[in-house]
Amino acid sequence: MAIFQHIILLLCLSLFCMTSLVSSHNKHYTTPTVPRLTDLFSHVSVNQSFSNVFGGPNIKILNNGSTATFALDRTSGSGLASWNKYNYRFFSAAIKLPAGLTSGVVVAFYLSNADMYPHSHDEIDIELLGNDKRIDWVLQTNVYANGVSTGREEKFYFWFNPTLQHHYYSILWNNHHIVFLVDNIPVREFPNNGKFSAAHPLKPMSLYVTIWDGSQWATHGGKYPVNYKYAPFVTSLTDVEMVGCIVNPKQPNSSCSSASVSSIDPVEGPDFVKLSNQQMSAMVWARRKLMFYSYCKDTSRFKVLPPECK
C-alpha cells in the first residue's frame, strides 16, 4: 500500500512539474482598464480586403468572408496581403494561435512595402513566436525604416493563453507615433520625435497576415525547430479593422488630407495622436510585468546602441 501511495505521489509531482513548465509565463494578472479602440470601427471582409500571397491551399475563408484560417504544414506556410496600401492607419485583428507544441512557428501581423521598395523598405511588425512549451507563445514587436537592416525588437510574455480564444492585436501608425496594442493595452510606443524620427516609416505599406517556418531563429535563437509531427499548425483570423488613409503609391500626388478631423480619425484624431494617462499607465504595467527583451538593453548585440536608446 505504501509503495502504491508513493507511486501516486510521484505521478502527481510529475504532473505538477509539467503544468508548471507549461504555464510558467501565464500567471494570473489583473489587467489595467483601457479604452477599447477596437470597438470604435467596423470590421472589413477578409475575402474582399485581402489576396493570397502564398500557400493558397492552406487558406480557408469562412463565415461569409468575415473569418479566415491559415495553416503551416510540411508543404508550405500561408499568408494574406491587403489589396490596398496605406499611409497611416489603425490596423487590428482578432487572432487565435495554434495550440500544442509550436516551436519554430511564426504568426505575423505586420505592415511592409518590400514589394514596392526592395532596397529601402519599411516594416512595422507584430510577430507571434511559438515555443517549446505548450502555451508560452512570445510577442515580438519590431520597426524597420528605409531599408536599414537593424531590427528594433522588443519581446513580451502574454498575460493570457493566446491559443484558447481570439485576442486583439493592433498597430496604430500615424505621423505622431507607432503604438503596438494587445487586447487594447498598449505594450510599446515608438514616437516620431527626436532621435526616433530617423526610424519612423513614411512610405505607404500593405497589411500582411502570415504563418511560416521560422526554425532558424524564432524559438530560443533557433534551438528548437518546427516539429512537423504536430502539423498542421492552424491560425484563425477575424474582426479585421483597417481605418485611415488609403493611397496609391504610383500617384505621388495622392493625398490623405481632410478638411475636418473626426475624433476617431486614427491619423489626426485626438484619441490617437497621444496616449491618454490611462493608456500610459497600462503600458508601464505591461512593460514592467511582461517585457523580457529590449534592443536598447542588448549591449552584447550593439557595440554602440541605436541613437534613440541613449
Short mmCIF file of C-alpha atoms in Angstrom, two decimals:
data_model
loop_
_atom_site.label_atom_id
_atom_site.label_comp_id
_atom_site.label_asym_id
_atom_site.label_seq_id
_atom_site.Cartn_x
_atom_site.Cartn_y
_atom_site.Cartn_z
CA MET A 1 0.00 0.00 0.00
CA ALA A 2 2.82 2.37 0.91
CA ILE A 3 4.52 1.65 -2.42
CA PHE A 4 1.28 2.36 -4.28
CA GLN A 5 0.87 5.68 -2.46
CA HIS A 6 4.48 6.55 -3.21
CA ILE A 7 3.89 5.91 -6.93
CA ILE A 8 0.75 8.06 -6.89
CA LEU A 9 2.69 10.86 -5.17
CA LEU A 10 5.44 10.71 -7.78
CA LEU A 11 2.89 10.84 -10.59
CA CYS A 12 1.19 13.86 -9.03
CA LEU A 13 4.51 15.64 -8.58
CA SER A 14 5.41 14.91 -12.18
CA LEU A 15 2.09 16.28 -13.38
CA PHE A 16 2.54 19.38 -11.21
CA CYS A 17 6.02 19.99 -12.60
CA MET A 18 4.76 19.53 -16.15
CA THR A 19 1.94 22.01 -15.52
CA SER A 20 4.41 24.47 -14.00
CA LEU A 21 6.61 24.25 -17.06
CA VAL A 22 3.67 24.66 -19.41
CA SER A 23 2.26 27.65 -17.57
CA SER A 24 5.41 29.33 -16.27
CA HIS A 25 4.71 32.60 -18.08
CA ASN A 26 0.92 32.53 -17.95
CA LYS A 27 0.39 33.65 -14.39
CA HIS A 28 -2.82 35.28 -13.30
CA TYR A 29 -2.73 39.05 -13.85
CA THR A 30 -5.25 41.75 -13.10
CA THR A 31 -5.13 43.75 -16.30
CA PRO A 32 -5.50 47.53 -16.32
CA THR A 33 -8.63 49.17 -17.70
CA VAL A 34 -8.11 50.94 -21.03
CA PRO A 35 -10.26 52.47 -23.79
CA ARG A 36 -11.35 49.82 -26.27
CA LEU A 37 -10.14 51.29 -29.54
CA THR A 38 -11.22 48.14 -31.36
CA ASP A 39 -14.86 48.94 -30.55
CA LEU A 40 -14.72 52.20 -32.49
CA PHE A 41 -14.51 50.79 -36.01
CA SER A 42 -16.40 48.39 -38.23
CA HIS A 43 -14.89 45.15 -39.45
CA VAL A 44 -13.81 44.55 -43.03
CA SER A 45 -14.39 41.43 -45.08
CA VAL A 46 -11.29 39.25 -45.37
CA ASN A 47 -12.09 37.99 -48.86
CA GLN A 48 -12.81 41.50 -50.17
CA SER A 49 -9.84 43.20 -48.47
CA PHE A 50 -7.05 40.64 -48.89
CA SER A 51 -5.45 38.47 -51.54
CA ASN A 52 -3.47 35.26 -51.10
CA VAL A 53 0.28 35.81 -51.32
CA PHE A 54 1.43 32.23 -50.74
CA GLY A 55 0.12 28.88 -49.59
CA GLY A 56 -3.31 29.30 -51.13
CA PRO A 57 -4.46 25.71 -50.43
CA ASN A 58 -3.74 26.28 -46.72
CA ILE A 59 -6.08 29.30 -46.51
CA LYS A 60 -9.81 28.93 -45.88
CA ILE A 61 -12.32 31.80 -45.90
CA LEU A 62 -15.27 31.20 -43.57
CA ASN A 63 -18.43 32.88 -42.23
CA ASN A 64 -19.26 34.83 -45.39
CA GLY A 65 -15.75 36.26 -45.60
CA SER A 66 -15.50 37.57 -42.04
CA THR A 67 -13.07 34.88 -40.87
CA ALA A 68 -10.04 33.12 -42.32
CA THR A 69 -7.88 30.24 -41.19
CA PHE A 70 -4.37 29.79 -42.49
CA ALA A 71 -2.01 26.94 -41.84
CA LEU A 72 1.60 25.82 -41.82
CA ASP A 73 2.27 22.21 -42.81
CA ARG A 74 5.12 20.24 -44.35
CA THR A 75 4.39 21.66 -47.81
CA SER A 76 4.05 25.36 -47.08
CA GLY A 77 3.07 28.18 -44.80
CA SER A 78 0.42 30.64 -45.95
CA GLY A 79 -0.35 34.32 -45.97
CA LEU A 80 -2.66 37.17 -46.94
CA ALA A 81 -1.89 40.73 -48.06
CA SER A 82 -4.26 43.69 -48.24
CA TRP A 83 -5.36 44.82 -51.67
CA ASN A 84 -4.76 48.45 -50.70
CA LYS A 85 -1.70 50.31 -49.47
CA TYR A 86 -1.96 52.70 -46.55
CA ASN A 87 -0.11 55.71 -45.30
CA TYR A 88 -1.07 55.94 -41.62
CA ARG A 89 -3.91 53.92 -40.21
CA PHE A 90 -5.27 51.80 -37.36
CA PHE A 91 -4.89 48.10 -38.09
CA SER A 92 -6.34 45.40 -35.91
CA ALA A 93 -7.40 41.76 -35.98
CA ALA A 94 -8.55 39.12 -33.55
CA ILE A 95 -6.21 36.14 -33.84
CA LYS A 96 -6.30 32.70 -32.24
CA LEU A 97 -2.93 30.95 -32.24
CA PRO A 98 -2.25 27.25 -32.79
CA ALA A 99 -2.30 25.08 -29.68
CA GLY A 100 0.18 22.35 -28.79
CA LEU A 101 3.95 22.29 -29.31
CA THR A 102 4.68 25.14 -31.73
CA SER A 103 8.45 25.66 -31.58
CA GLY A 104 9.73 27.47 -34.67
CA VAL A 105 6.26 28.60 -35.79
CA VAL A 106 5.84 32.31 -36.59
CA VAL A 107 2.47 34.04 -36.97
CA ALA A 108 2.97 37.59 -38.23
CA PHE A 109 0.62 40.57 -38.37
CA TYR A 110 2.62 43.34 -39.99
CA LEU A 111 2.97 46.24 -42.42
CA SER A 112 5.53 46.21 -45.21
CA ASN A 113 6.33 47.81 -48.57
CA ALA A 114 9.16 45.45 -49.59
CA ASP A 115 7.27 44.72 -52.83
CA MET A 116 7.49 48.38 -53.86
CA TYR A 117 10.81 49.34 -52.26
CA PRO A 118 13.00 46.21 -52.11
CA HIS A 119 16.15 48.18 -51.24
CA SER A 120 14.63 50.77 -48.90
CA HIS A 121 11.60 49.07 -47.45
CA ASP A 122 9.80 49.80 -44.19
CA GLU A 123 8.16 47.39 -41.76
CA ILE A 124 6.07 47.55 -38.59
CA ASP A 125 5.83 44.05 -37.13
CA ILE A 126 3.86 42.08 -34.62
CA GLU A 127 5.39 38.61 -34.66
CA LEU A 128 3.96 35.84 -32.50
CA LEU A 129 6.62 33.23 -31.84
CA GLY A 130 5.84 29.63 -30.97
CA ASN A 131 7.56 27.96 -28.07
CA ASP A 132 8.99 24.64 -26.99
CA LYS A 133 6.45 24.66 -24.17
CA ARG A 134 2.77 24.26 -24.91
CA ILE A 135 1.29 27.69 -24.34
CA ASP A 136 4.21 30.04 -23.79
CA TRP A 137 3.98 31.98 -27.01
CA VAL A 138 6.09 35.14 -27.22
CA LEU A 139 5.03 38.52 -28.63
CA GLN A 140 7.76 40.32 -30.58
CA THR A 141 7.40 43.87 -31.91
CA ASN A 142 9.75 45.43 -34.42
CA VAL A 143 10.24 48.54 -36.57
CA TYR A 144 12.33 48.92 -39.74
CA ALA A 145 12.71 52.06 -41.83
CA ASN A 146 14.32 52.89 -45.17
CA GLY A 147 15.92 49.51 -45.67
CA VAL A 148 18.02 49.67 -42.52
CA SER A 149 18.61 46.05 -41.53
CA THR A 150 18.96 46.76 -37.81
CA GLY A 151 15.85 45.50 -36.08
CA ARG A 152 14.41 47.24 -33.05
CA GLU A 153 12.90 44.23 -31.35
CA GLU A 154 11.12 44.11 -28.03
CA LYS A 155 9.73 40.84 -26.65
CA PHE A 156 6.93 40.15 -24.19
CA TYR A 157 5.28 37.23 -22.48
CA PHE A 158 1.49 37.06 -22.60
CA TRP A 159 -0.81 37.55 -19.64
CA PHE A 160 -3.25 35.02 -21.11
CA ASN A 161 -3.23 31.80 -23.11
CA PRO A 162 -3.38 33.01 -26.74
CA THR A 163 -4.44 29.57 -28.03
CA LEU A 164 -7.80 29.32 -26.25
CA GLN A 165 -9.69 32.13 -27.98
CA HIS A 166 -9.25 35.12 -30.26
CA HIS A 167 -7.37 38.14 -28.89
CA TYR A 168 -6.91 41.56 -30.47
CA TYR A 169 -3.53 42.57 -31.94
CA SER A 170 -3.38 46.16 -33.15
CA ILE A 171 -0.98 48.64 -34.74
CA LEU A 172 -1.57 52.37 -34.71
CA TRP A 173 0.68 54.20 -37.19
CA ASN A 174 0.45 57.92 -37.80
CA ASN A 175 2.71 60.95 -38.04
CA HIS A 176 2.91 61.21 -34.25
CA HIS A 177 3.84 57.70 -33.17
CA ILE A 178 3.59 53.95 -33.68
CA VAL A 179 1.74 52.07 -30.94
CA PHE A 180 1.54 48.30 -30.53
CA LEU A 181 -1.50 47.05 -28.59
CA VAL A 182 -2.72 43.67 -27.36
CA ASP A 183 -6.37 43.49 -26.32
CA ASN A 184 -6.30 47.31 -26.48
CA ILE A 185 -3.47 47.53 -23.91
CA PRO A 186 -0.50 49.47 -25.33
CA VAL A 187 2.69 47.46 -24.89
CA ARG A 188 5.04 49.73 -26.85
CA GLU A 189 5.13 53.26 -28.22
CA PHE A 190 7.64 54.36 -30.86
CA PRO A 191 7.30 58.15 -31.05
CA ASN A 192 8.06 60.17 -34.16
CA ASN A 193 10.21 62.78 -32.48
CA GLY A 194 13.82 63.40 -31.56
CA LYS A 195 16.17 60.56 -32.35
CA PHE A 196 13.27 58.18 -33.04
CA SER A 197 12.26 60.08 -36.19
CA ALA A 198 15.05 58.62 -38.33
CA ALA A 199 13.49 55.19 -37.84
CA HIS A 200 9.87 56.24 -38.42
CA PRO A 201 8.39 54.63 -41.57
CA LEU A 202 6.95 57.16 -44.00
CA LYS A 203 6.15 55.30 -47.22
CA PRO A 204 2.81 53.54 -47.91
CA MET A 205 2.57 49.92 -46.79
CA SER A 206 0.32 46.89 -47.14
CA LEU A 207 -1.00 44.81 -44.25
CA TYR A 208 0.11 41.16 -44.15
CA VAL A 209 -1.04 38.22 -42.03
CA THR A 210 1.11 35.10 -42.38
CA ILE A 211 2.16 31.84 -40.76
CA TRP A 212 5.51 30.32 -41.65
CA ASP A 213 8.51 28.26 -40.57
CA GLY A 214 10.95 30.35 -38.52
CA SER A 215 13.01 27.40 -37.32
CA GLN A 216 16.32 29.21 -37.82
CA TRP A 217 15.60 31.91 -35.26
CA ALA A 218 12.11 32.04 -33.75
CA THR A 219 12.39 29.82 -30.66
CA HIS A 220 15.42 30.38 -28.44
CA GLY A 221 17.51 31.58 -31.39
CA GLY A 222 16.77 28.51 -33.48
CA LYS A 223 17.45 25.92 -30.80
CA TYR A 224 14.01 24.38 -31.27
CA PRO A 225 12.85 24.00 -34.92
CA VAL A 226 9.34 23.25 -36.12
CA ASN A 227 8.31 19.70 -35.32
CA TYR A 228 6.01 18.71 -38.18
CA LYS A 229 4.82 15.73 -36.20
CA TYR A 230 2.32 18.23 -34.71
CA ALA A 231 1.33 19.83 -38.03
CA PRO A 232 -0.80 21.34 -39.39
CA PHE A 233 -0.49 24.50 -37.30
CA VAL A 234 -3.68 26.46 -37.88
CA THR A 235 -4.30 30.11 -37.02
CA SER A 236 -7.71 31.79 -37.08
CA LEU A 237 -8.26 35.44 -38.04
CA THR A 238 -11.41 37.53 -37.60
CA ASP A 239 -12.67 41.04 -36.69
CA VAL A 240 -10.23 42.75 -39.06
CA GLU A 241 -10.15 46.56 -38.93
CA MET A 242 -8.26 48.91 -41.29
CA VAL A 243 -9.21 52.53 -40.80
CA GLY A 244 -7.37 55.57 -42.07
CA CYS A 245 -5.54 56.70 -45.16
CA ILE A 246 -5.55 54.69 -48.43
CA VAL A 247 -3.05 55.88 -51.03
CA ASN A 248 -1.87 54.94 -54.48
CA PRO A 249 1.95 54.80 -54.36
CA LYS A 250 2.08 55.07 -58.16
CA GLN A 251 0.47 58.51 -57.94
CA PRO A 252 2.84 60.77 -55.98
CA ASN A 253 0.20 63.48 -55.63
CA SER A 254 -2.37 61.22 -53.95
CA SER A 255 -3.24 62.73 -50.61
CA CYS A 256 -4.93 61.76 -47.38
CA SER A 257 -5.58 65.23 -46.12
CA SER A 258 -9.07 66.16 -44.98
CA ALA A 259 -10.68 69.49 -44.23
CA SER A 260 -12.19 68.16 -41.00
CA VAL A 261 -10.82 65.66 -38.49
CA SER A 262 -13.08 63.24 -36.68
CA SER A 263 -12.41 62.44 -33.04
CA ILE A 264 -11.95 58.81 -34.06
CA ASP A 265 -9.71 59.56 -37.04
CA PRO A 266 -6.61 57.39 -36.41
CA VAL A 267 -4.41 59.73 -38.43
CA GLU A 268 -5.08 63.02 -36.62
CA GLY A 269 -7.94 62.37 -34.19
CA PRO A 270 -7.26 63.49 -30.60
CA ASP A 271 -7.73 59.96 -29.27
CA PHE A 272 -4.92 58.71 -31.49
CA VAL A 273 -2.21 61.37 -31.61
CA LYS A 274 -1.26 60.88 -27.97
CA LEU A 275 -1.68 58.15 -25.38
CA SER A 276 -4.02 59.04 -22.53
CA ASN A 277 -2.86 58.85 -18.92
CA GLN A 278 -4.83 55.62 -18.60
CA GLN A 279 -3.10 54.13 -21.63
CA MET A 280 0.31 55.28 -20.41
CA SER A 281 -0.25 53.60 -17.05
CA ALA A 282 -1.34 50.40 -18.80
CA MET A 283 1.77 50.43 -20.99
CA VAL A 284 4.01 50.86 -17.95
CA TRP A 285 2.24 47.86 -16.39
CA ALA A 286 2.80 45.70 -19.48
CA ARG A 287 6.44 46.64 -19.83
CA ARG A 288 7.28 46.12 -16.18
CA LYS A 289 5.41 42.84 -15.82
CA LEU A 290 5.87 41.17 -19.20
CA MET A 291 8.71 42.60 -21.31
CA PHE A 292 11.82 40.43 -21.12
CA TYR A 293 13.90 41.77 -24.02
CA SER A 294 14.59 45.22 -25.48
CA TYR A 295 17.14 46.00 -28.14
CA CYS A 296 18.02 49.12 -26.19
CA LYS A 297 19.48 46.96 -23.42
CA ASP A 298 21.32 44.47 -25.64
CA THR A 299 24.91 45.64 -25.26
CA SER A 300 26.21 42.27 -26.48
CA ARG A 301 24.48 42.83 -29.81
CA PHE A 302 25.25 46.55 -30.20
CA LYS A 303 28.72 47.92 -29.53
CA VAL A 304 27.04 51.30 -29.88
CA LEU A 305 23.35 51.38 -29.02
CA PRO A 306 20.96 52.94 -31.57
CA PRO A 307 20.70 56.70 -31.01
CA GLU A 308 17.14 56.62 -29.63
CA CYS A 309 18.27 54.30 -26.82
CA LYS A 310 20.50 56.90 -25.20
#
